[in-house]
Amino acid sequence: MSTKTPITVAHGDGIGPEIMNATLQILEAAGAALEIETIEIGEKVYLRGNSAGIDPSSWDSLLRTKVFLKAPITTPQGGGFKSLNVTTRKTLGQYANVRPCVSYHPFIDTKHPNMDVVIVRENEEDLYAGIEYQMTPEVMSCIKLISRPGSEKIVRYAFEYARLHNRRKVTCFMKDNIMKMTDGLFHKVFDEIGAQYPDIEKEVWIVDIGAAKMADTPTAFDVIVMPNLYGDILSDVAAQIAGSVGLAGSANIGESCAMFEAIHGSAPRRAGQNLANPSGLLLGAVLMLVHINQPEVAAKVHNAWLRTIEDGVHTYDVYTEGVSTVKVGTKEFAAAVIERLGQKPNILKAVTYAHRPAAAPVAARAERPAVAMELKGIDVFVYWPSRNPNTLAEAVGKLAGEGLSLQMIDNRGVKVWPAGRAETFCTDSFRCRYVAQGLTDMAKLLDVARRISDAGIDIAVTETLRNFDGQAGFTLAQGQ
Ligand code: NAD
């Protein structure tokens, strides 16, 4: 008998305890070798005055077991409560969110009978770094951060996932026709890492048309990897069109810790009535069993679940007259799955899972040669309430100082000076770009900002312009 794997379990709120009990019963009956530590998270913890929804002592368990099976929780209404999911994900460095979106036609209603797509979403970066500012009375900004190591980790994860699960293709969604530097880096890293996986087909789509294609013809895709925001949106679209929002599980994977859950919430109105469908959490638990290298148990549970769905044993949320054979509650559904352990589906495709390679893929942080960085100028974002770029140019042009000149002014990325167009709408926030004529130093660049401030003009942000190995580390304004 194999040794048991310690895992941390949280029963959550609302329907959480019922679906967790059902899930754990099935896992036990299937012979999963688990040593369970239970922690309390969610509403009760929030209402005890802990704004993170998790007690410090619970972290000890998570850091010890490194595997977290989590039921949904209720986030209390009102301000001051931090999202437990975001906290857990970021604290434990869970950089990959994995969500298989599968249709179960003809047993679960869907427009896409053969859909089987896995969304791999980057989980830590992009616009979700949460770095936002009010720049001027009229303008807010949110910084989109994409890093090379962050992109390398997620892209490599997607290819390793594809290999382990016998997937034929990995597609990258991004938008580097517009975000040439951030999404451009993601694309470049996809090409570089993809080249190391000759056995797997590669494909790149601009996210807008890619999303349209996925919603229309999901069978054109297999594994799709994408930055955080696109992944957040499109993983919900994918689950919805598969017809499986209530049935989908997801995994949040980090270098050392991983969390597994259903994608739905705590459905408080259904709580305590033996109504809830435990399938989402159960399929989350299947992902966990694969992760902790119990692939045979994972397949046994998954196939018994598929057989149960196929036999028409359905909870109220997926029950359809004429398709379903019996409407059951949470406990009866769990009993039906347990009864079918060892069986396989006849019509739906049975699953098999492979053992993970002995050494889990280590996130690549390739040694890169030192990069030559050269100062080229400074962008100063200022508040100019008259919204007139010509008067602004007059005021700040003369503040450039020796060796620098005001090259252009833009408003929300569109050049408005010199030779702007009267038709261009301007807000109260302008960017003034000063470029160096030759070599320059940081002190000279900061002096420009100081002179602007001394002239009584409010500065929101400054950005340093640099070349990296001779390549511009900044984009041109539209129309520049
Ligand atoms: P929800 O997913 O809880 O419910 C949406 C709808 O789906 C409801 O009609 C509900 O009855 C139904 N439903 C959901 N899961 C079901 C299941 N397993 N079986 C049968 N029916 C099910 O979303 P919501 O109502 O927007 O949110 C309720 C609470 O859940 C909120 O406090 C929210 O913050 C929280 N939430 C938590 C998580 C999480 O912990 N991961 C995720 C989403 C929402």
Coordinates of C-alpha atoms and ligand atoms in Angstrom, one line a residue:
M1 CA 0.0 0.0 0.0
S2 CA 1.3 3.4 -1.0
T3 CA 2.0 6.0 1.7
K4 CA -0.7 8.6 2.2
T5 CA -0.3 12.1 0.8
P6 CA -1.1 14.9 3.3
I7 CA -3.6 17.4 2.0
T8 CA -5.3 20.4 3.5
V9 CA -9.1 20.6 3.2
A10 CA -11.5 23.5 3.8
H11 CA -15.2 22.8 3.8
G12 CA -16.1 26.4 3.0
D13 CA -19.5 28.1 3.2
G14 CA -23.0 27.7 1.8
I15 CA -23.2 24.4 -0.1
G16 CA -19.4 23.9 0.5
P17 CA -19.7 21.5 3.4
E18 CA -22.2 19.3 1.6
I19 CA -20.2 19.0 -1.7
M20 CA -17.0 18.5 0.2
N21 CA -18.4 15.7 2.2
A22 CA -19.7 14.1 -1.0
T23 CA -16.3 14.5 -2.7
L24 CA -14.3 13.1 0.2
Q25 CA -16.6 10.1 0.5
I26 CA -16.1 9.3 -3.2
L27 CA -12.3 9.8 -2.9
E28 CA -12.2 7.5 0.1
A29 CA -14.3 4.8 -1.6
A30 CA -12.0 5.0 -4.6
G31 CA -9.0 4.3 -2.5
A32 CA -7.3 7.7 -2.6
A33 CA -4.3 7.6 -0.2
L34 CA -4.9 10.9 1.6
E35 CA -4.0 12.2 5.0
I36 CA -6.4 15.0 5.6
E37 CA -5.8 18.1 7.7
T38 CA -8.9 20.3 8.0
I39 CA -8.8 24.1 8.3
E40 CA -11.5 26.7 8.6
I41 CA -11.7 29.5 6.0
G42 CA -14.3 32.0 4.7
E43 CA -17.3 33.7 6.2
K44 CA -16.9 32.8 9.9
V45 CA -13.2 33.7 9.8
Y46 CA -14.0 37.1 8.0
L47 CA -16.7 37.8 10.5
R48 CA -14.3 37.1 13.4
G49 CA -12.5 40.2 12.2
N50 CA -9.8 38.6 10.0
S51 CA -10.0 40.6 6.8
A52 CA -8.2 37.9 4.8
G53 CA -10.7 35.1 5.6
I54 CA -7.9 32.7 6.7
D55 CA -6.3 32.4 10.2
P56 CA -2.5 32.5 10.4
S57 CA -2.5 28.9 11.8
S58 CA -4.1 27.7 8.6
W59 CA -1.1 28.8 6.6
D60 CA 1.0 26.4 8.6
S61 CA -1.1 23.5 7.4
L62 CA -1.0 24.8 3.8
L63 CA 2.8 25.3 3.9
R64 CA 3.2 21.8 5.3
T65 CA 1.0 19.8 3.0
K66 CA 1.4 22.1 -0.1
V67 CA -1.9 20.7 -1.5
F68 CA -5.2 22.5 -0.8
L69 CA -8.6 21.1 -1.7
K70 CA -11.0 24.0 -1.1
A71 CA -14.8 24.3 -1.1
P72 CA -16.3 27.6 -2.2
I73 CA -16.6 30.3 0.4
T74 CA -18.9 33.3 0.9
T75 CA -17.2 36.7 0.8
P76 CA -19.3 38.9 3.1
Q77 CA -20.8 41.9 1.5
G78 CA -19.3 45.3 2.1
G79 CA -15.8 46.7 2.0
G80 CA -12.7 45.7 3.8
F81 CA -12.8 42.0 3.0
K82 CA -9.9 40.8 0.8
S83 CA -10.5 38.0 -1.7
L84 CA -9.3 34.8 -0.2
N85 CA -8.6 33.3 -3.6
V86 CA -6.4 36.1 -4.6
T87 CA -4.6 36.1 -1.3
T88 CA -4.0 32.3 -1.4
R89 CA -2.9 32.4 -5.0
K90 CA -0.4 35.2 -4.6
T91 CA 0.9 34.1 -1.2
L92 CA 1.6 30.6 -2.4
G93 CA 3.0 31.7 -5.8
Q94 CA 0.3 29.9 -7.8
Y95 CA 1.2 31.1 -11.2
A96 CA -0.9 28.8 -13.3
N97 CA -4.7 28.5 -13.3
V98 CA -5.8 25.4 -15.2
R99 CA -9.3 24.8 -16.2
P100 CA -10.5 21.9 -18.4
C101 CA -13.7 22.8 -20.3
V102 CA -15.4 19.7 -21.6
S103 CA -18.9 19.1 -23.0
Y104 CA -20.8 16.0 -22.0
H105 CA -23.2 15.8 -25.0
P106 CA -25.9 14.5 -25.2
F107 CA -26.2 14.3 -21.4
I108 CA -25.6 17.9 -20.6
D109 CA -27.0 20.6 -22.8
T110 CA -24.4 22.4 -25.0
K111 CA -24.1 23.9 -28.5
H112 CA -20.7 22.3 -28.8
P113 CA -21.0 18.5 -28.5
N114 CA -17.3 17.7 -28.9
M115 CA -15.7 20.5 -27.0
D116 CA -12.5 19.5 -25.0
V117 CA -10.4 22.6 -24.3
V118 CA -8.0 23.3 -21.4
I119 CA -7.4 26.9 -20.6
V120 CA -4.0 27.6 -18.9
R121 CA -4.2 31.2 -17.5
E122 CA -1.2 33.1 -16.1
N123 CA -2.2 33.9 -12.6
E124 CA 0.1 36.5 -11.0
E125 CA 0.9 39.3 -13.5
D126 CA -0.7 41.4 -16.2
L127 CA -3.3 44.0 -15.1
Y128 CA -3.9 41.9 -12.0
A129 CA -0.8 43.1 -10.3
G130 CA -3.3 45.6 -8.9
I131 CA -1.1 48.6 -9.5
E132 CA -3.5 51.5 -10.2
Y133 CA -3.3 55.2 -9.9
Q134 CA -5.5 58.3 -10.3
M135 CA -3.2 60.5 -12.4
T136 CA -5.3 63.6 -12.7
P137 CA -8.9 64.5 -11.8
E138 CA -10.0 62.9 -15.1
V139 CA -7.7 60.0 -15.7
M140 CA -7.0 56.6 -14.0
S141 CA -4.3 54.2 -14.9
C142 CA -3.7 50.5 -14.3
I143 CA -0.2 49.1 -15.0
K144 CA 0.1 46.0 -17.1
L145 CA 3.1 44.0 -16.1
I146 CA 4.4 41.1 -18.1
S147 CA 7.8 39.6 -17.1
R148 CA 10.1 37.2 -18.9
P149 CA 10.3 34.7 -16.0
G150 CA 6.5 34.9 -15.4
S151 CA 5.9 34.2 -19.1
E152 CA 8.5 31.4 -19.2
K153 CA 6.9 29.7 -16.2
I154 CA 3.3 29.7 -17.6
V155 CA 4.3 28.8 -21.2
R156 CA 6.5 26.0 -20.1
Y157 CA 3.7 24.7 -17.8
A158 CA 1.3 24.7 -20.7
F159 CA 3.6 22.6 -22.9
E160 CA 4.5 20.2 -20.0
Y161 CA 0.7 19.9 -19.3
A162 CA 0.1 19.1 -23.0
R163 CA 2.8 16.5 -23.0
L164 CA 1.7 14.8 -19.8
H165 CA -2.0 14.7 -20.9
N166 CA -1.3 13.6 -24.6
R167 CA -2.6 16.9 -26.0
R168 CA -1.6 17.6 -29.6
K169 CA -1.5 21.4 -29.7
V170 CA -0.8 24.4 -27.6
T171 CA -2.3 27.8 -28.7
C172 CA -1.2 31.2 -27.4
F173 CA -3.7 34.0 -27.2
M174 CA -2.4 37.5 -26.9
K175 CA -2.6 40.9 -28.5
D176 CA 0.8 42.0 -29.6
N177 CA -0.5 44.0 -32.6
I178 CA -1.4 46.6 -30.0
M179 CA 0.6 45.8 -26.9
K180 CA 3.9 45.2 -28.7
M181 CA 6.1 45.2 -25.7
T182 CA 4.1 43.3 -23.0
D183 CA 2.1 40.9 -25.1
G184 CA 5.0 41.0 -27.5
L185 CA 7.2 39.4 -24.8
F186 CA 4.6 36.8 -24.0
H187 CA 4.4 35.9 -27.8
K188 CA 8.2 35.8 -28.1
V189 CA 8.6 33.5 -25.0
F190 CA 5.9 31.2 -26.5
D191 CA 7.9 30.9 -29.7
E192 CA 11.2 30.3 -27.8
I193 CA 9.8 27.7 -25.4
G194 CA 7.5 26.1 -28.0
A195 CA 10.6 25.4 -30.1
Q196 CA 11.7 23.0 -27.4
Y197 CA 8.6 20.9 -27.9
P198 CA 8.8 19.6 -31.5
D199 CA 6.2 16.9 -30.7
I200 CA 3.5 19.5 -30.0
E201 CA 1.8 21.6 -32.6
K202 CA 2.0 25.4 -31.9
E203 CA -0.4 28.2 -32.9
V204 CA -0.7 31.9 -32.1
W205 CA -3.9 33.9 -32.3
I206 CA -4.7 37.6 -31.6
V207 CA -7.0 37.2 -28.6
D208 CA -10.1 39.0 -30.1
I209 CA -10.4 36.8 -33.2
G210 CA -9.1 33.8 -31.2
A211 CA -11.9 34.3 -28.7
A212 CA -14.4 34.5 -31.4
K213 CA -13.1 31.4 -33.0
M214 CA -13.1 29.6 -29.7
A215 CA -16.7 30.6 -29.0
D216 CA -17.7 29.5 -32.5
T217 CA -15.6 26.4 -33.1
P218 CA -14.0 25.3 -29.8
T219 CA -12.9 22.0 -31.4
A220 CA -10.2 24.0 -33.3
F221 CA -8.4 24.3 -30.0
D222 CA -6.8 21.9 -27.5
V223 CA -4.7 23.7 -24.8
I224 CA -4.8 27.5 -24.8
V225 CA -2.3 29.5 -22.8
M226 CA -2.8 33.2 -22.2
P227 CA -2.0 36.2 -19.9
N228 CA -4.1 36.8 -16.9
L229 CA -6.9 39.1 -18.0
Y230 CA -7.7 37.2 -21.3
G231 CA -7.5 34.0 -19.3
D232 CA -9.9 35.2 -16.7
I233 CA -12.5 36.2 -19.2
L234 CA -12.1 33.3 -21.7
S235 CA -11.9 30.5 -19.1
D236 CA -15.5 31.6 -18.0
V237 CA -16.6 31.8 -21.7
A238 CA -15.1 28.3 -22.3
A239 CA -16.8 26.8 -19.3
Q240 CA -20.1 28.4 -20.2
I241 CA -20.1 27.2 -23.8
A242 CA -19.1 23.7 -22.8
G243 CA -22.3 23.8 -20.8
S244 CA -20.3 22.9 -17.7
V245 CA -20.0 26.0 -15.5
G246 CA -21.5 24.0 -12.6
L247 CA -19.4 21.0 -13.5
A248 CA -16.0 22.4 -14.0
G249 CA -13.1 22.1 -11.6
S250 CA -9.9 24.1 -11.6
A251 CA -6.4 24.0 -10.4
N252 CA -4.1 26.8 -9.2
I253 CA -0.5 25.5 -9.5
G254 CA 2.6 27.0 -7.9
E255 CA 6.2 25.8 -7.8
S256 CA 5.6 24.3 -4.4
C257 CA 1.9 24.6 -3.4
A258 CA -1.3 23.9 -5.4
M259 CA -5.0 24.6 -4.8
F260 CA -7.9 22.7 -6.3
E261 CA -11.6 23.8 -6.3
A262 CA -14.8 24.0 -8.2
I263 CA -15.3 27.1 -10.4
H264 CA -18.7 28.0 -9.0
G265 CA -19.4 29.8 -5.7
S266 CA -21.0 28.9 -2.4
A267 CA -24.6 29.1 -3.7
P268 CA -25.9 30.1 -0.2
R269 CA -29.6 29.8 -1.3
R270 CA -29.1 26.1 -2.0
A271 CA -27.2 25.4 1.2
G272 CA -28.3 22.7 3.7
Q273 CA -31.0 21.2 1.4
N274 CA -29.1 18.3 -0.1
L275 CA -29.6 19.9 -3.5
A276 CA -26.1 21.0 -4.6
N277 CA -24.2 19.3 -7.4
P278 CA -20.7 18.1 -6.1
S279 CA -19.4 17.6 -9.6
G280 CA -17.3 20.8 -9.9
L281 CA -15.4 20.1 -6.6
L282 CA -15.1 16.4 -7.5
L283 CA -13.5 17.2 -10.8
G284 CA -11.2 19.7 -9.0
A285 CA -10.3 16.8 -6.7
V286 CA -9.5 14.6 -9.8
L287 CA -7.0 17.3 -10.9
M288 CA -5.6 17.1 -7.4
L289 CA -5.2 13.3 -7.6
V290 CA -3.2 13.7 -10.9
H291 CA -1.1 16.4 -9.3
I292 CA -0.2 14.2 -6.3
N293 CA 0.6 11.4 -8.6
Q294 CA -2.4 9.1 -7.9
P295 CA -3.4 8.9 -11.6
E296 CA -5.1 5.5 -11.3
V297 CA -7.5 6.8 -8.6
A298 CA -8.0 10.0 -10.5
A299 CA -9.1 8.0 -13.6
K300 CA -11.3 5.6 -11.5
V301 CA -13.2 8.6 -9.9
H302 CA -13.4 10.5 -13.2
N303 CA -14.7 7.5 -15.2
A304 CA -17.3 6.6 -12.5
W305 CA -18.5 10.2 -12.5
L306 CA -18.8 10.1 -16.4
R307 CA -20.7 6.9 -16.1
T308 CA -23.1 8.5 -13.5
I309 CA -23.7 11.5 -15.8
E310 CA -24.2 9.1 -18.7
D311 CA -26.7 7.0 -16.8
G312 CA -28.8 10.1 -16.3
V313 CA -28.3 10.4 -12.6
H314 CA -28.5 14.2 -12.3
T315 CA -28.8 16.8 -9.6
Y316 CA -31.5 19.5 -10.1
D317 CA -29.1 22.0 -11.9
V318 CA -28.4 19.7 -14.8
Y319 CA -31.6 17.7 -14.8
T320 CA -33.4 17.7 -18.2
E321 CA -36.7 15.9 -18.8
G322 CA -36.2 13.2 -21.5
V323 CA -32.4 13.1 -21.0
S324 CA -32.0 12.5 -17.3
T325 CA -33.4 9.3 -15.7
V326 CA -33.5 10.3 -12.1
K327 CA -33.3 13.6 -10.1
V328 CA -31.1 13.1 -7.1
G329 CA -29.7 15.1 -4.2
T330 CA -26.0 15.6 -3.2
K331 CA -25.8 12.5 -1.1
E332 CA -27.6 10.2 -3.6
F333 CA -25.4 11.5 -6.4
A334 CA -22.2 10.7 -4.4
A335 CA -23.7 7.2 -3.7
A336 CA -24.3 6.8 -7.4
V337 CA -20.7 7.6 -8.3
I338 CA -19.4 5.3 -5.6
E339 CA -21.6 2.5 -6.9
R340 CA -20.0 3.0 -10.4
L341 CA -16.3 3.0 -9.2
G342 CA -14.5 0.6 -11.5
Q343 CA -16.9 1.2 -14.4
K344 CA -16.3 3.3 -17.5
P345 CA -18.6 5.4 -19.6
N346 CA -20.0 3.8 -22.8
I347 CA -20.8 6.9 -24.9
L348 CA -18.7 9.6 -23.3
K349 CA -15.0 9.2 -23.7
A350 CA -13.3 7.4 -20.8
V351 CA -10.2 9.1 -19.4
T352 CA -6.8 7.8 -18.5
Y353 CA -4.1 9.7 -16.6
A354 CA -0.3 9.2 -16.7
H355 CA 2.1 9.3 -13.8
R356 CA 3.9 12.6 -13.5
P357 CA 7.6 12.4 -14.4
A358 CA 9.8 11.8 -11.3
A359 CA 11.2 15.3 -11.5
A360 CA 8.4 17.9 -11.9
P361 CA 9.2 20.4 -14.6
V362 CA 11.3 23.1 -13.0
A363 CA 10.3 26.6 -14.1
A364 CA 13.0 27.7 -16.4
R365 CA 15.0 30.8 -15.5
A366 CA 17.6 30.6 -18.2
E367 CA 20.8 32.5 -17.5
R368 CA 20.7 35.4 -19.9
P369 CA 23.7 37.5 -20.9
A370 CA 23.9 40.9 -19.3
V371 CA 21.9 43.5 -21.1
A372 CA 23.4 46.9 -22.1
M373 CA 21.1 49.6 -20.8
E374 CA 21.3 53.2 -22.2
L375 CA 19.4 56.2 -21.0
K376 CA 17.5 57.9 -23.9
G377 CA 15.2 60.4 -22.2
I378 CA 12.2 60.8 -19.9
D379 CA 8.4 60.9 -20.2
V380 CA 6.7 63.2 -17.8
F381 CA 3.0 62.8 -17.3
V382 CA 1.5 66.2 -16.2
Y383 CA -1.9 67.6 -15.2
W384 CA -2.8 70.4 -17.7
P385 CA -6.4 71.4 -16.9
S386 CA -6.8 73.8 -19.9
R387 CA -6.4 70.7 -22.1
N388 CA -4.6 72.8 -24.7
P389 CA -1.4 71.0 -25.9
N390 CA 0.0 74.1 -27.6
T391 CA 0.0 76.2 -24.4
L392 CA 1.5 73.2 -22.6
A393 CA 4.3 72.9 -25.2
E394 CA 5.0 76.6 -24.7
A395 CA 5.2 76.2 -21.0
V396 CA 7.3 73.0 -20.8
G397 CA 9.4 73.1 -24.0
K398 CA 11.8 75.6 -22.5
L399 CA 12.3 73.5 -19.4
A400 CA 14.2 70.7 -21.3
G401 CA 17.7 71.9 -20.3
E402 CA 21.0 71.2 -21.9
G403 CA 21.3 68.1 -24.1
L404 CA 17.6 67.4 -24.0
S405 CA 14.6 68.5 -26.1
L406 CA 10.9 68.2 -25.9
Q407 CA 10.2 65.8 -28.7
M408 CA 6.4 65.4 -28.5
I409 CA 3.3 65.6 -26.3
D410 CA 0.5 63.1 -26.4
N411 CA -2.9 62.6 -24.8
R412 CA -3.8 59.0 -24.0
G413 CA -1.2 57.8 -26.4
V414 CA -2.1 60.0 -29.4
K415 CA 0.4 62.7 -30.4
V416 CA -1.1 66.1 -30.0
W417 CA 2.0 68.2 -30.4
P418 CA 3.8 69.2 -32.6
A419 CA 1.3 69.2 -35.5
G420 CA -1.6 67.7 -33.6
R421 CA -5.1 67.7 -35.0
A422 CA -7.9 69.8 -33.6
E423 CA -10.2 66.8 -33.8
T424 CA -8.2 64.8 -31.3
F425 CA -10.1 64.7 -27.9
C426 CA -7.9 65.7 -25.0
T427 CA -8.3 64.9 -21.3
D428 CA -6.4 66.8 -18.5
S429 CA -3.5 64.3 -18.5
F430 CA -0.6 64.8 -21.0
R431 CA 2.6 63.0 -21.5
C432 CA 5.6 65.2 -22.4
R433 CA 8.5 63.3 -24.0
Y434 CA 12.0 64.6 -23.6
V435 CA 14.8 62.9 -25.5
A436 CA 18.5 63.2 -25.1
Q437 CA 20.6 64.4 -28.0
G438 CA 23.6 62.3 -27.0
L439 CA 24.8 60.6 -23.8
T440 CA 22.9 61.7 -20.8
D441 CA 22.6 60.8 -17.1
M442 CA 19.7 60.2 -14.7
A443 CA 20.4 63.5 -12.8
K444 CA 19.8 65.5 -16.0
L445 CA 16.5 63.6 -16.6
L446 CA 15.3 64.2 -13.1
D447 CA 16.3 67.9 -13.4
V448 CA 13.7 68.2 -16.2
A449 CA 11.0 66.9 -13.8
R450 CA 12.2 69.2 -11.1
R451 CA 12.0 72.3 -13.4
I452 CA 8.5 71.3 -14.5
S453 CA 7.4 71.0 -10.8
D454 CA 9.1 74.3 -10.0
A455 CA 7.1 75.9 -12.7
G456 CA 4.0 75.0 -10.8
I457 CA 2.9 72.1 -13.1
D458 CA 1.6 69.0 -11.3
I459 CA 3.5 65.8 -12.3
A460 CA 1.5 62.5 -12.1
V461 CA 4.2 60.0 -13.2
T462 CA 7.6 59.9 -14.8
E463 CA 9.0 57.0 -16.9
T464 CA 12.6 56.7 -17.9
L465 CA 13.3 56.0 -21.6
R466 CA 16.0 53.5 -22.2
N467 CA 17.4 51.3 -24.9
F468 CA 18.2 47.7 -24.0
D469 CA 20.9 46.2 -26.1
G470 CA 20.3 48.9 -28.6
Q471 CA 16.6 48.3 -28.9
A472 CA 14.1 51.0 -27.8
G473 CA 12.5 50.0 -24.4
F474 CA 9.5 52.2 -25.1
T475 CA 6.9 52.6 -27.8
L476 CA 6.2 55.6 -30.0
A477 CA 3.0 57.6 -29.5
Q478 CA 0.2 57.0 -32.1
G479 CA 0.9 59.4 -34.9
Q480 CA 4.5 60.0 -33.8
Ligands
NAD1 P1 -22.6 30.8 -7.3 O1 -21.7 30.1 -8.2 O2 -22.5 30.5 -5.9 O3 -24.1 30.6 -7.8 C1 -24.6 30.9 -9.1 C2 -25.8 30.0 -9.4 O4 -25.4 28.7 -9.7 C3 -26.9 30.0 -8.3 O5 -28.1 29.9 -8.9 C4 -26.6 28.7 -7.6 O6 -27.7 28.2 -6.9 C5 -26.1 27.8 -8.7 N1 -25.1 26.9 -8.3 C6 -23.7 27.1 -8.1 N2 -23.1 26.0 -7.7 C7 -24.0 25.0 -7.7 C8 -23.9 23.6 -7.4 N3 -22.8 23.1 -7.1 N4 -25.0 22.9 -7.5 C9 -26.2 23.5 -7.9 N5 -26.4 24.8 -8.1 C10 -25.3 25.5 -8.1 O7 -22.4 32.4 -7.6 P2 -22.9 33.6 -6.8 O8 -24.3 33.4 -6.4 O9 -22.5 34.8 -7.6 O10 -22.0 33.7 -5.4 C11 -22.4 33.2 -4.2 C12 -21.2 33.4 -3.2 O11 -20.1 32.6 -3.7 C13 -20.7 34.8 -3.1 O12 -20.4 35.1 -1.7 C14 -19.4 34.8 -3.9 O13 -18.4 35.7 -3.4 C15 -18.9 33.3 -3.6 N6 -18.0 32.8 -4.6 C16 -17.0 32.0 -4.2 C17 -16.1 31.4 -5.0 C18 -15.0 30.6 -4.5 O14 -14.9 30.4 -3.3 N7 -14.2 30.0 -5.3 C19 -16.3 31.6 -6.4 C20 -17.4 32.3 -6.9 C21 -18.2 32.9 -6.0

